[in-house]
Coordinates of C-alpha atoms in Angstrom, one line a residue:
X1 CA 0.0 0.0 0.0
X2 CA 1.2 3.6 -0.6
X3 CA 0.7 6.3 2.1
X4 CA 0.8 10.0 0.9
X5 CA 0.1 12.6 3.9
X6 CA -1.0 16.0 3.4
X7 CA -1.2 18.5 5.9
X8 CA -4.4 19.1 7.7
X9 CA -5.1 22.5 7.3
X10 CA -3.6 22.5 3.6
X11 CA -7.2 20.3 2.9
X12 CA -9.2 23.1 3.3
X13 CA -11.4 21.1 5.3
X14 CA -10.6 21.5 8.9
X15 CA -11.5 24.8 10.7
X16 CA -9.4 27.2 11.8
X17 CA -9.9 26.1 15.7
X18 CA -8.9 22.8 14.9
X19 CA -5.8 23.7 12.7
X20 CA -4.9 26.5 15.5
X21 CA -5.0 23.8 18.0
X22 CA -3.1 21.0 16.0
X23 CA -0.3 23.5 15.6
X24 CA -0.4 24.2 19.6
X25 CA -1.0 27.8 18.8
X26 CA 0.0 29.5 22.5
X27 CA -3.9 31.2 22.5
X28 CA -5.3 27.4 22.8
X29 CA -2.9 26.4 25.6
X30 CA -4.9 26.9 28.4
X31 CA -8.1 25.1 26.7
X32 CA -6.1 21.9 26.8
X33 CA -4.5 19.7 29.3
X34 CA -1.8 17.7 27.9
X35 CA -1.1 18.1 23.8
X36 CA -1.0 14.0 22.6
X37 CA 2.6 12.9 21.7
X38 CA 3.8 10.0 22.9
X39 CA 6.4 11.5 25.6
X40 CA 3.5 13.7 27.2
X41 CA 1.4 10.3 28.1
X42 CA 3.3 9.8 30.6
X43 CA 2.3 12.6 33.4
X44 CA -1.0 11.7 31.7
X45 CA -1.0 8.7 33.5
X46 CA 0.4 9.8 36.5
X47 CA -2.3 12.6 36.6
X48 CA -5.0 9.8 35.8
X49 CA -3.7 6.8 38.6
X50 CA -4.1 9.6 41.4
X51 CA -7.4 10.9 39.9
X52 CA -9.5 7.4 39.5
X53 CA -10.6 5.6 42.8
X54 CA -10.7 1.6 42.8
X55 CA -13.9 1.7 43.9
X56 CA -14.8 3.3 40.3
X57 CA -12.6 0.6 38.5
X58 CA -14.8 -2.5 40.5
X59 CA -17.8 -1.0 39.3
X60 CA -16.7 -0.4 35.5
X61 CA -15.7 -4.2 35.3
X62 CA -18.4 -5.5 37.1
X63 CA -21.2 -3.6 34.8
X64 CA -19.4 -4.5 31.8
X65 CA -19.1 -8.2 31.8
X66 CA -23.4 -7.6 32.8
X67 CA -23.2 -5.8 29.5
X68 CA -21.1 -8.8 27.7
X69 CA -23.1 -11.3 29.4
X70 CA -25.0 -12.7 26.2
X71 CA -22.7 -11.9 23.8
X72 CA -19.4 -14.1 22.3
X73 CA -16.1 -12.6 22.7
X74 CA -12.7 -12.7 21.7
X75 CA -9.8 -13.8 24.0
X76 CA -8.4 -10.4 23.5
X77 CA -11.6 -8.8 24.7
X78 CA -11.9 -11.0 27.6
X79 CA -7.9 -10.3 28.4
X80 CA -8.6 -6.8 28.0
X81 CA -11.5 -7.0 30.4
X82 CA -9.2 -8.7 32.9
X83 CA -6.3 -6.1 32.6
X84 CA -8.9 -3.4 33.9
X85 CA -9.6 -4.8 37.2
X86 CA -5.4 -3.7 37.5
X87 CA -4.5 0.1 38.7
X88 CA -1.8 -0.6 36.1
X89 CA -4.2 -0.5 33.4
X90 CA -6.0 2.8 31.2
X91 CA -8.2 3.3 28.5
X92 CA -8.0 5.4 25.3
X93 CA -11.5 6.3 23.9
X94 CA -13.7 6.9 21.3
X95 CA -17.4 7.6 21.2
X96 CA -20.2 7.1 17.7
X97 CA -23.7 7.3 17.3
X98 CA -25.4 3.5 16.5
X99 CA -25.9 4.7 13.0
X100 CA -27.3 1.9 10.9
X101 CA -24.5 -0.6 9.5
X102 CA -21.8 2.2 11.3
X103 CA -23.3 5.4 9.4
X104 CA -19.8 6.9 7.5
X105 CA -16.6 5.7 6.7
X106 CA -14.8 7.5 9.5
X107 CA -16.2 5.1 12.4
X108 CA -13.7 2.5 11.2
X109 CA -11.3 5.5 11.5
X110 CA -11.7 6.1 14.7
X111 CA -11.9 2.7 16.5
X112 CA -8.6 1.9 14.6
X113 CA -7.0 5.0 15.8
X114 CA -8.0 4.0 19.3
X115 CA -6.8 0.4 19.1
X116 CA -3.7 2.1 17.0
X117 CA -2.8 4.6 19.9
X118 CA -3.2 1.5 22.8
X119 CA -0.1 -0.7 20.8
X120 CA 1.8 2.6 20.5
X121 CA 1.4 3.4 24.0
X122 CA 2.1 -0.5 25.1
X123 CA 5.7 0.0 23.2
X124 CA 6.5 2.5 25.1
X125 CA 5.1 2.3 28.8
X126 CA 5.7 -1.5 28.6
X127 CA 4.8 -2.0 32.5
X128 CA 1.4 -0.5 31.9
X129 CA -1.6 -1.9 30.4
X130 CA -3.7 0.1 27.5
X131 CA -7.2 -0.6 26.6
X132 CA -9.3 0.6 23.5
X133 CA -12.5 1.7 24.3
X134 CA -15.8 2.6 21.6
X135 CA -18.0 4.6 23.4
X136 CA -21.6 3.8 22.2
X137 CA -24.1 6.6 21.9
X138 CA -27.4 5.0 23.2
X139 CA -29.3 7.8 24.7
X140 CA -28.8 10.1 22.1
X141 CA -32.9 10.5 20.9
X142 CA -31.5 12.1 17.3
X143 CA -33.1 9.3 15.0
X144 CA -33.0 10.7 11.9
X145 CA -28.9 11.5 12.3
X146 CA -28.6 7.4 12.7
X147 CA -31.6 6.0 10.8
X148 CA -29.2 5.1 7.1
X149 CA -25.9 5.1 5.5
X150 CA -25.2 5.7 2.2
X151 CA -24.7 2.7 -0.6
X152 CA -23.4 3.8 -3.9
X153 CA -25.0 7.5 -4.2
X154 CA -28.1 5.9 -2.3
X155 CA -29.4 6.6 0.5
X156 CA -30.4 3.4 3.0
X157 CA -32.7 4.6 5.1
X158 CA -34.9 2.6 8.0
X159 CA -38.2 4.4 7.9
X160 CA -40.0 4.2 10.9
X161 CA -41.4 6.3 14.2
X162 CA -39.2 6.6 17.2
X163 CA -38.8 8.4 20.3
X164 CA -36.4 8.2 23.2
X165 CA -33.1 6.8 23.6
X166 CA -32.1 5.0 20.6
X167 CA -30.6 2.3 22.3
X168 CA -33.6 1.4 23.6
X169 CA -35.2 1.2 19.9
X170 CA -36.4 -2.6 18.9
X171 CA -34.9 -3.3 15.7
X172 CA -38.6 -5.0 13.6
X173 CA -38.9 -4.0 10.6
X174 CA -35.0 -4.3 9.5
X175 CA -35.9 -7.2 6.9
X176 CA -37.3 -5.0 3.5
X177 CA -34.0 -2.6 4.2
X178 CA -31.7 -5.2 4.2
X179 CA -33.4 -6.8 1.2
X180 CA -33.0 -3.3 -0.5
X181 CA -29.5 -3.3 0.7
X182 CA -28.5 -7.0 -0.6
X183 CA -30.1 -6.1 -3.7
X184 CA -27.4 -3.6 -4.9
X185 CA -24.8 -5.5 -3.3
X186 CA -24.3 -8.1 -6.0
X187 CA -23.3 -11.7 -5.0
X188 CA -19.6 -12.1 -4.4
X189 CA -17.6 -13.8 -1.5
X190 CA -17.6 -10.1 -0.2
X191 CA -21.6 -9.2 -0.9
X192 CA -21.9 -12.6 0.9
X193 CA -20.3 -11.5 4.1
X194 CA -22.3 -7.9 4.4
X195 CA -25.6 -9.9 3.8
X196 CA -24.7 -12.2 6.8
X197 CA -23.1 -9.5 9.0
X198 CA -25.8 -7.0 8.5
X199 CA -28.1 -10.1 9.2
X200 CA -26.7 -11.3 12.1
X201 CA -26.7 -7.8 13.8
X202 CA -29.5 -6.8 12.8
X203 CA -32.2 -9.4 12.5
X204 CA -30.5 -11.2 15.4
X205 CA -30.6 -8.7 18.1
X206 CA -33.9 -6.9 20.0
X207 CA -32.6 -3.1 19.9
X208 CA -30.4 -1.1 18.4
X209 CA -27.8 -1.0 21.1
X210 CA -27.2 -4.8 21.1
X211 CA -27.4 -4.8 17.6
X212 CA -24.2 -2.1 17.3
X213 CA -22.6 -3.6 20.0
X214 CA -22.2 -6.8 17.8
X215 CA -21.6 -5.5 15.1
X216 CA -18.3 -3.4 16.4
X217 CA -17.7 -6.9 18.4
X218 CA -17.6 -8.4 15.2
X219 CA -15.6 -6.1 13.0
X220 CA -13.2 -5.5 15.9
X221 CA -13.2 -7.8 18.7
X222 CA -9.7 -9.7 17.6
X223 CA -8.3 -6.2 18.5
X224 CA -9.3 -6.4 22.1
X225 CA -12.0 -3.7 21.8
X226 CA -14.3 -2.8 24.5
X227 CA -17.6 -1.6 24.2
X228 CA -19.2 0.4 27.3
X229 CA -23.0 1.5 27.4
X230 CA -22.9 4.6 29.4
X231 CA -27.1 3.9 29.6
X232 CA -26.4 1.6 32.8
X233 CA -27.7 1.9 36.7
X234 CA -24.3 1.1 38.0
X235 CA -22.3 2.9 36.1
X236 CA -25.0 6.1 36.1
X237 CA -24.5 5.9 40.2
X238 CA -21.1 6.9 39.5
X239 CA -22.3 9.9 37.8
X240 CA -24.6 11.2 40.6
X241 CA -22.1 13.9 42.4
X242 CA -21.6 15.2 39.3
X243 CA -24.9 15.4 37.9
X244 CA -26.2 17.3 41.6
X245 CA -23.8 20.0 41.6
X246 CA -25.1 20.5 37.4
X247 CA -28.8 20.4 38.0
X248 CA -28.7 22.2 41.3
X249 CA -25.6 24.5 41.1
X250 CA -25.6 25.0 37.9
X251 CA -21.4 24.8 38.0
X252 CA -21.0 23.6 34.5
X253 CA -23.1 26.5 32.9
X254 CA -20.9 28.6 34.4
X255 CA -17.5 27.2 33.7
X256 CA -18.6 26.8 30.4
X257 CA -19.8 30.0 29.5
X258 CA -16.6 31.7 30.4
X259 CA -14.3 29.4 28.5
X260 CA -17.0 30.0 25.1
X261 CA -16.2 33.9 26.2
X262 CA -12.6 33.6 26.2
X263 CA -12.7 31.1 23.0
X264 CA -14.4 33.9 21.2
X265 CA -12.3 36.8 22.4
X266 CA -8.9 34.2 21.5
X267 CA -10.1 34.7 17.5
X268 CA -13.4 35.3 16.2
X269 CA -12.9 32.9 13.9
X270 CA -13.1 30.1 16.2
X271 CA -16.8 28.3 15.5
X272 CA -18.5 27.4 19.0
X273 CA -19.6 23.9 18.5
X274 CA -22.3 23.5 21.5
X275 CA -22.9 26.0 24.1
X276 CA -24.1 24.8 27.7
X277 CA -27.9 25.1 29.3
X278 CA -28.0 25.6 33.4
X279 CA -28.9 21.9 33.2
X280 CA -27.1 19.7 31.0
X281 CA -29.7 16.0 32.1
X282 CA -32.2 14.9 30.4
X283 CA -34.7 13.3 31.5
X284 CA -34.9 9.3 30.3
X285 CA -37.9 6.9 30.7
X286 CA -41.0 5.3 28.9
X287 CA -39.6 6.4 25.3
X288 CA -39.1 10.0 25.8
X289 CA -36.0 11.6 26.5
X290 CA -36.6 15.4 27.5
X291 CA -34.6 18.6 28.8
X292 CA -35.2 19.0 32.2
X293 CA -35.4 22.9 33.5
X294 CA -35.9 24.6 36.5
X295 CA -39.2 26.8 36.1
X296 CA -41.4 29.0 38.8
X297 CA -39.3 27.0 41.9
X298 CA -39.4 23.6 40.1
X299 CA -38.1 21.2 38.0
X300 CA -39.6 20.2 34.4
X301 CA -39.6 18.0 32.1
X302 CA -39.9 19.9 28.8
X303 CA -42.8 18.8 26.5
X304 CA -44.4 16.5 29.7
X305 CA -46.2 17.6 32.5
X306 CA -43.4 15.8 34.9
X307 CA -42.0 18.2 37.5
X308 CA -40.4 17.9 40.7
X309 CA -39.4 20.0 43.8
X310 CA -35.8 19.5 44.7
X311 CA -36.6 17.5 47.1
X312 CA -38.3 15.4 45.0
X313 CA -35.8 15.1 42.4
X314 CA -33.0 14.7 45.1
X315 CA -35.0 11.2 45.7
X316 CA -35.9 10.6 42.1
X317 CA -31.7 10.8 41.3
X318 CA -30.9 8.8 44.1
X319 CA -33.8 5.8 43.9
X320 CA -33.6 6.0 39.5
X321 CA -30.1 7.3 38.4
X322 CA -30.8 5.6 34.9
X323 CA -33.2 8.0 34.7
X324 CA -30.5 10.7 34.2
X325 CA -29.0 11.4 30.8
X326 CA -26.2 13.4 30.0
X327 CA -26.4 15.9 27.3
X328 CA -23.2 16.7 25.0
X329 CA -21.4 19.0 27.5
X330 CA -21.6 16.4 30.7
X331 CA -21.4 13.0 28.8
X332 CA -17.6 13.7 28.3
X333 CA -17.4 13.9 32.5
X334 CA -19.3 11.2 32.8
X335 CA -17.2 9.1 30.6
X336 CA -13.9 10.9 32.3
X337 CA -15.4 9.6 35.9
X338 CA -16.1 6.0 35.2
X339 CA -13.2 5.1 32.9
X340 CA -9.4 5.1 33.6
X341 CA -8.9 7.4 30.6
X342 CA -6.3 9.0 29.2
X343 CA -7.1 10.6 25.6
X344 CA -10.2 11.0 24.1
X345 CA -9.5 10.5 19.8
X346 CA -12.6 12.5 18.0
X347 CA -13.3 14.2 14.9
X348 CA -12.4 17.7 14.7
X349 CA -16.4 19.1 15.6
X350 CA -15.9 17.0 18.6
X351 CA -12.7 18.1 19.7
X352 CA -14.0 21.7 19.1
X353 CA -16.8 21.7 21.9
X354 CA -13.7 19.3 24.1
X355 CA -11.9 22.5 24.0
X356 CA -14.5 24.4 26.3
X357 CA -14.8 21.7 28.7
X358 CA -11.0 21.7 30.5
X359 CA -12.3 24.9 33.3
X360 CA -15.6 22.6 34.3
X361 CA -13.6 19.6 34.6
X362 CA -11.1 21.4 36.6
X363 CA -14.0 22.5 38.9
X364 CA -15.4 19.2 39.2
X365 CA -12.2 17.7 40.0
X366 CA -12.0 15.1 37.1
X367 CA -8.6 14.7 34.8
X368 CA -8.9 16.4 31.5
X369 CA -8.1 13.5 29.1
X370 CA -5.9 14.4 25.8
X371 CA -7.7 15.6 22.8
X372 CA -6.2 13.4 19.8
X373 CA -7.8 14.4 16.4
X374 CA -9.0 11.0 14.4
X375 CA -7.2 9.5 11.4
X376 CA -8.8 10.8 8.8
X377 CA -7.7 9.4 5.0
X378 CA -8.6 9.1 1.4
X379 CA -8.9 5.8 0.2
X380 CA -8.2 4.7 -3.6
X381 CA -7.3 2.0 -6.2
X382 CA -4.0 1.8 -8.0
X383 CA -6.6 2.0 -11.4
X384 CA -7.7 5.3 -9.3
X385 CA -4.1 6.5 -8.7
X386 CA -3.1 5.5 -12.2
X387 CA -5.8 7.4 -13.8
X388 CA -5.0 10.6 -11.6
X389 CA -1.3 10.0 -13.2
X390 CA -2.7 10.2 -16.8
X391 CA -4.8 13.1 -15.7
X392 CA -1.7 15.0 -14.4
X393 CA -3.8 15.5 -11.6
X394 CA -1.9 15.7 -8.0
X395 CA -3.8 14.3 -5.1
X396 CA -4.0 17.5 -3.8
X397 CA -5.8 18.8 -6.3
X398 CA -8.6 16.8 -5.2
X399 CA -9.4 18.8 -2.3
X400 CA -9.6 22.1 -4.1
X401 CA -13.4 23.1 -4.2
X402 CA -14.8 22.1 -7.6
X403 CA -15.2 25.4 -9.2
X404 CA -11.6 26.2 -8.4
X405 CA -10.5 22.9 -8.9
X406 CA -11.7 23.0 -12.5
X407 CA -10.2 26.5 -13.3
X408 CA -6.7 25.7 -12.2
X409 CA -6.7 22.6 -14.4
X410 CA -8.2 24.8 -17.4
X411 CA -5.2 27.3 -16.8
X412 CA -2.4 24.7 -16.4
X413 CA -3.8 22.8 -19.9
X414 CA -4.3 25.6 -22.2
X415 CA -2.2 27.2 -24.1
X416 CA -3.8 30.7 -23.1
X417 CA -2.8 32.4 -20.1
X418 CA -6.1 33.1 -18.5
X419 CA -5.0 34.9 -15.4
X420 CA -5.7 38.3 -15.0
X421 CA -3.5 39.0 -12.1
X422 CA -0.8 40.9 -13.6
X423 CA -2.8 43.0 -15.2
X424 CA -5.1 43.9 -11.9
X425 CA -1.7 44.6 -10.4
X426 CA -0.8 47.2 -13.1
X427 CA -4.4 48.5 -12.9
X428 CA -3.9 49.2 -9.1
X429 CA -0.5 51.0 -9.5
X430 CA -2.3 53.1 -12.2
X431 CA -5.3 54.1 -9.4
X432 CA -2.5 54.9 -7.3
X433 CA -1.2 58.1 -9.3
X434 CA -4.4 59.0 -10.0
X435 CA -5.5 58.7 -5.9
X436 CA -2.5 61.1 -5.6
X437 CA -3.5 63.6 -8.0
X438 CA -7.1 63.5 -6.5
X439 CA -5.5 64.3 -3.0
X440 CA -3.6 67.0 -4.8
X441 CA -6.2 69.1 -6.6
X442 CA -9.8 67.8 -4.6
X443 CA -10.2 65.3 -2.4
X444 CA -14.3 65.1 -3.1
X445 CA -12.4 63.1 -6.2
X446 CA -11.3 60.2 -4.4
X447 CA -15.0 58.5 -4.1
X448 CA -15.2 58.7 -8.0
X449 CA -11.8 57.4 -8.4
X450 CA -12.2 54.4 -6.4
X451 CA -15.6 54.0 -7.9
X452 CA -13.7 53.9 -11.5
X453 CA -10.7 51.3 -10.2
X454 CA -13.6 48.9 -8.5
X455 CA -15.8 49.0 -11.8
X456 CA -12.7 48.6 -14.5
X457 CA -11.7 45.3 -11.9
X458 CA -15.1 44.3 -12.4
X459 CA -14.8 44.5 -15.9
X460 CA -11.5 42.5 -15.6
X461 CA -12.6 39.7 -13.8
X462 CA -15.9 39.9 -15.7
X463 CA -14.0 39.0 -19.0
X464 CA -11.0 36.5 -17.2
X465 CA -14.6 34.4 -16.4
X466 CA -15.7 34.5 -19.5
X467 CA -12.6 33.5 -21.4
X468 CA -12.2 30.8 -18.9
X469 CA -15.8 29.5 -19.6
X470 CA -14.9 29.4 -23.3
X471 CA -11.4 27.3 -22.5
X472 CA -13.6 25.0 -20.5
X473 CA -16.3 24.7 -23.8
X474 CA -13.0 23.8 -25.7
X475 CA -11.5 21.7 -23.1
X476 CA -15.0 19.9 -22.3
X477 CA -14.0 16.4 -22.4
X478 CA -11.1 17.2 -19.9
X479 CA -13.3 19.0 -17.7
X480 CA -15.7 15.9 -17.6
X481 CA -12.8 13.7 -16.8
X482 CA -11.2 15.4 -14.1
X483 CA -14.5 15.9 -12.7
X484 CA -15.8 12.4 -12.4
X485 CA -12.5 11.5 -10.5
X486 CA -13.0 14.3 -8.4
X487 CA -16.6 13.4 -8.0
X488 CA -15.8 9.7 -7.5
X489 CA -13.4 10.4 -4.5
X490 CA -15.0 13.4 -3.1
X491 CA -18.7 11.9 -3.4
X492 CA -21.1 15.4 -3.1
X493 CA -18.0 17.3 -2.9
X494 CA -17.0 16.1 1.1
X495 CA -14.5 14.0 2.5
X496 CA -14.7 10.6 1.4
X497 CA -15.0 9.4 4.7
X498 CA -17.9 11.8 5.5
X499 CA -19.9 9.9 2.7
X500 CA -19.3 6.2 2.5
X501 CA -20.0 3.6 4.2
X502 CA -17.7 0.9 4.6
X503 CA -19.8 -1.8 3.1
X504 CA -18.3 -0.6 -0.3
X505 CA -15.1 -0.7 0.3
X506 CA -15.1 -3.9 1.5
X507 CA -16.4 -5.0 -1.5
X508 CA -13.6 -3.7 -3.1
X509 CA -10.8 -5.2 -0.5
X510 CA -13.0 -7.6 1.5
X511 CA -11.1 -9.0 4.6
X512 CA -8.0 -7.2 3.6
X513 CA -9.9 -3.6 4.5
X514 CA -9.3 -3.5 8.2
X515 CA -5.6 -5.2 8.8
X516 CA -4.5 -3.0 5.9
X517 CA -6.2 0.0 8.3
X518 CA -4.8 -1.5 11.0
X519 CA -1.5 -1.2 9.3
X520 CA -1.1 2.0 7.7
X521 CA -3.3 4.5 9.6
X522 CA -0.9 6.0 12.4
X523 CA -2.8 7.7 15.1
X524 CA -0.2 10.5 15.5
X525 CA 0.6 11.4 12.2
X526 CA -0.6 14.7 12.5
X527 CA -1.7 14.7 8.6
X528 CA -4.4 13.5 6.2
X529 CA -3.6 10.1 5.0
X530 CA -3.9 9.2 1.3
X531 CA -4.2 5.4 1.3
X532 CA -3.5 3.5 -2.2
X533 CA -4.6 -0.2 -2.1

């Protein structure tokens, strides 16, 4: 396989927070705890050991062989299951929605950066023990962000009413999509396997939690993965400290606030990904899954007719902590408070709304884990690559934004010059004498003389345009070319991995796909990968 890497922010499609923070800009420094190279794990775990009580550590084994109770799993699982009953022994985690057959690409990108990061870390802090942890979403009550995955410029979609948690969803009614599914799969070795996988996950389990869970299981349980289900009474107890001081001190709103303030003040280009409410619970049961708010003295549950004194929800936390569910600013504590973590590996909108969390964890007393970005890659043929060659397209290239994408290739093809740059330069060191006369004689002038260098640029770009559309007329059957290989590996003009879903690469490389991931995707890189198969 060949590995090109391309810098993150030269992609164009990264924001400026992430690419600020990636190059450990000195403004980001106090929004982050540890940056995650391999040297700085080891205060990490330091910081961590003193941080996480054993009492925490029973209780996160014992709830998750409950959780594994019906389900096969590997030996490496079960070792890795072992190893966390030792103080020796820490996590490095990831967290997904249970989209439908994974949702995109980039969930096999992140569990094998996880499991990547855990070897690394084994090679070099040999007497500890590293386990990788996938985080699964089951209370999130978004159903339509989970509900398909795209097939080959199709969308799959699992049409149906639902409310609550979407763990908790049963999974009838799975059968005409999977017939739709296996339909444009063909009938290979490889179509084979997805039939049965999606099948056995699917068909075979109750709800959509169980059904995920064997499915990751399945794709990487010879890897040692764990899966934890934050949706658990035992491990929820953990949580209830934490979740009192949010709901009835309103600490993380606070905390929160002010880092968004001084985010914003650092560059106002940094994007605020999620910004806190005075309670960050919602409210879980009987298929709804509802803000709760204080209101006239009590607390509500939004669109019920619930409510509670705080006395009454003091008992209600206490006697039902399931009841309880984080929202996206305290599910990261949570996770912090029941796993022996060390570095949290997200995509870049995740890490984004990470960065305003370090001041509330501070306050709460919990580590700050390290913020790793994901692997995120490209991944093409050698008839691809080959055909990009004949092209005399560079990889790069492919990320430009079609429209520009298109003219650069126009430019570099033809044997016109269609770039108008030299001459706006001389236009603007013409205005510039006539700017000084203006001042010289009457400065009411200088309006009309601006007005005059803006419209004759207009002009100038007006007629670079439209020799460039004629070049592109001419050049038509190079313009469709590059195109569909643009359009090919940047499906709907995104990432890749934003797009896909695995199932069609696996056609492609079958049982080869994830040891060649394994491989070749290197969880500190720092870069965009380019993966040729």
């Amino acid at each position: 396989m060949e590995v090109e890497c391309i810098p993150f922010k030269e992609t164009g499609y990264f924001s400026k927070l992430i690419c600020d923070y990636l190059d450990q800009k000195e403004d980001l420094k106090p929004f982050f705890n540890r940056f995650p190279q391999i040297q700085n794990f080891k205060e990490q775990i330091q910081d961590k050991a003193k941080n996480y009580p054993m009492e925490n550590r029973a209780v996160l084994v014992d709830r998750l062989q409950a959780q594994y109770q019906d389900f096969e799993i590997s030996e490496a699982t079960k070792d890795n299951l072992e190893l966390l009953k030792s103080e020796g022994t820490f996590t490095i985690t990831t967290g997904h929605q249970l989209n439908l057959f994974t949702g995109p690409l980039y969930f096999l990108y992140k569990i094998v950066s996880t499991i990547n990061l855990t070897k690394r870390l084994k090679e070099q802090y040999p007497k500890y023990d590293f386990v990788p942890v996938y985080w699964m979403a089951t209370e999130d009550h978004d159903f339509d962000e989970i509900n398909y995955f795209n097939f080959k410029g199709q969308k799959v979609q699992w049409n149906r009413e639902a409310s609550g948690a979407v763990g908790h969803l049963d999974t009838d009614g799975l059968d005409p999509l999977l017939e739709t599914f296996a339909a444009g799969l063909g009938d290979t070795k490889n179509a084979e396997y997805l039939k049965e996988l999606f099948s056995a996950s699917y068909l075979n389990h109750s709800n959509l939690a169980d059904a995920t869970r064997y499915l990751a299981n399945t794709l990487f349980g010879a890897q040692g993965l764990v899966i934890v289900d934050g949706d658990d009474v035992g491990l929820k107890r953990l949580m209830l400290p934490y979740a009192k001081q949010d709901i009835f001190e309103q600490l993380p709103y606070e905390k929160v606030t002010e880092s968004i303030q001084q985010l914003e003040e650092k560059d106002k280009d940094y994007k605020i990904q999620v910004n806190p409410r005075e309670i960050n619970y919602f409210y879980l049961k009987d298929g709804i899954r509802e803000r709760l708010q204080k209101k006239d003295g009590y607390f509500e549950v939004v669109n019920t007719d619930i409510k509670f004194s705080q006395e009454e929800l003091e008992k209600e936390l206490n006697e039902f902590p399931r009841r309880f569910s984080p929202n996206v600013i305290a599910r990261p504590l949570y996770q912090e408070v029941i796993l022996p973590n060390l570095c949290y590996i997200g995509g870049g909108g995740e890490l984004a709304y990470w960065l305003e969390l370090k001041s509330y964890f501070e306050a709460m007393g919990v580590t700050f884990p390290m913020l790793l970005l994901r692997n995120s890659a490209l991944v093409m043929t050698k008839k691809q690559k080959s055909k990009l060659e004949k092209l005399e397209l560079k990889t790069t290239d492919l990320f430009l934004r079609q429209h520009s994408f298109i003219n650069k290739k126009i430019r570099e093809i033809s044997n016109i010059n269609i770039d108008f740059s030299e001459q706006k330069k001389f236009l603007e060191e013409q205005f510039q004498g006539m700017y000084q006369l203006a001042e010289q004689t009457d400065k009411t002038f200088l309006g009309a003389v601006k007005a005059q260098e803006v419209k004759q640029k207009k002009g100038l770009e007006a007629l670079e345009k439209r020799l460039l559309l004629a070049q592109k007329r001419k050049l038509k059957d190079h313009v469709v070319r590059v195109t569909d290989i643009q359009n090919l590996l940047f499906p709907n003009q995104s990432l890749q991995e934003r797009q896909l879903n695995f199932s069609e690469l696996y056609l492609e490389f079958g049982d080869q796909l994830i040891p060649q991931l394994m491989r070749n995707l290197d969880p500190l890189a720092g870069q965009f990968l380019v993966l040729t198969f």
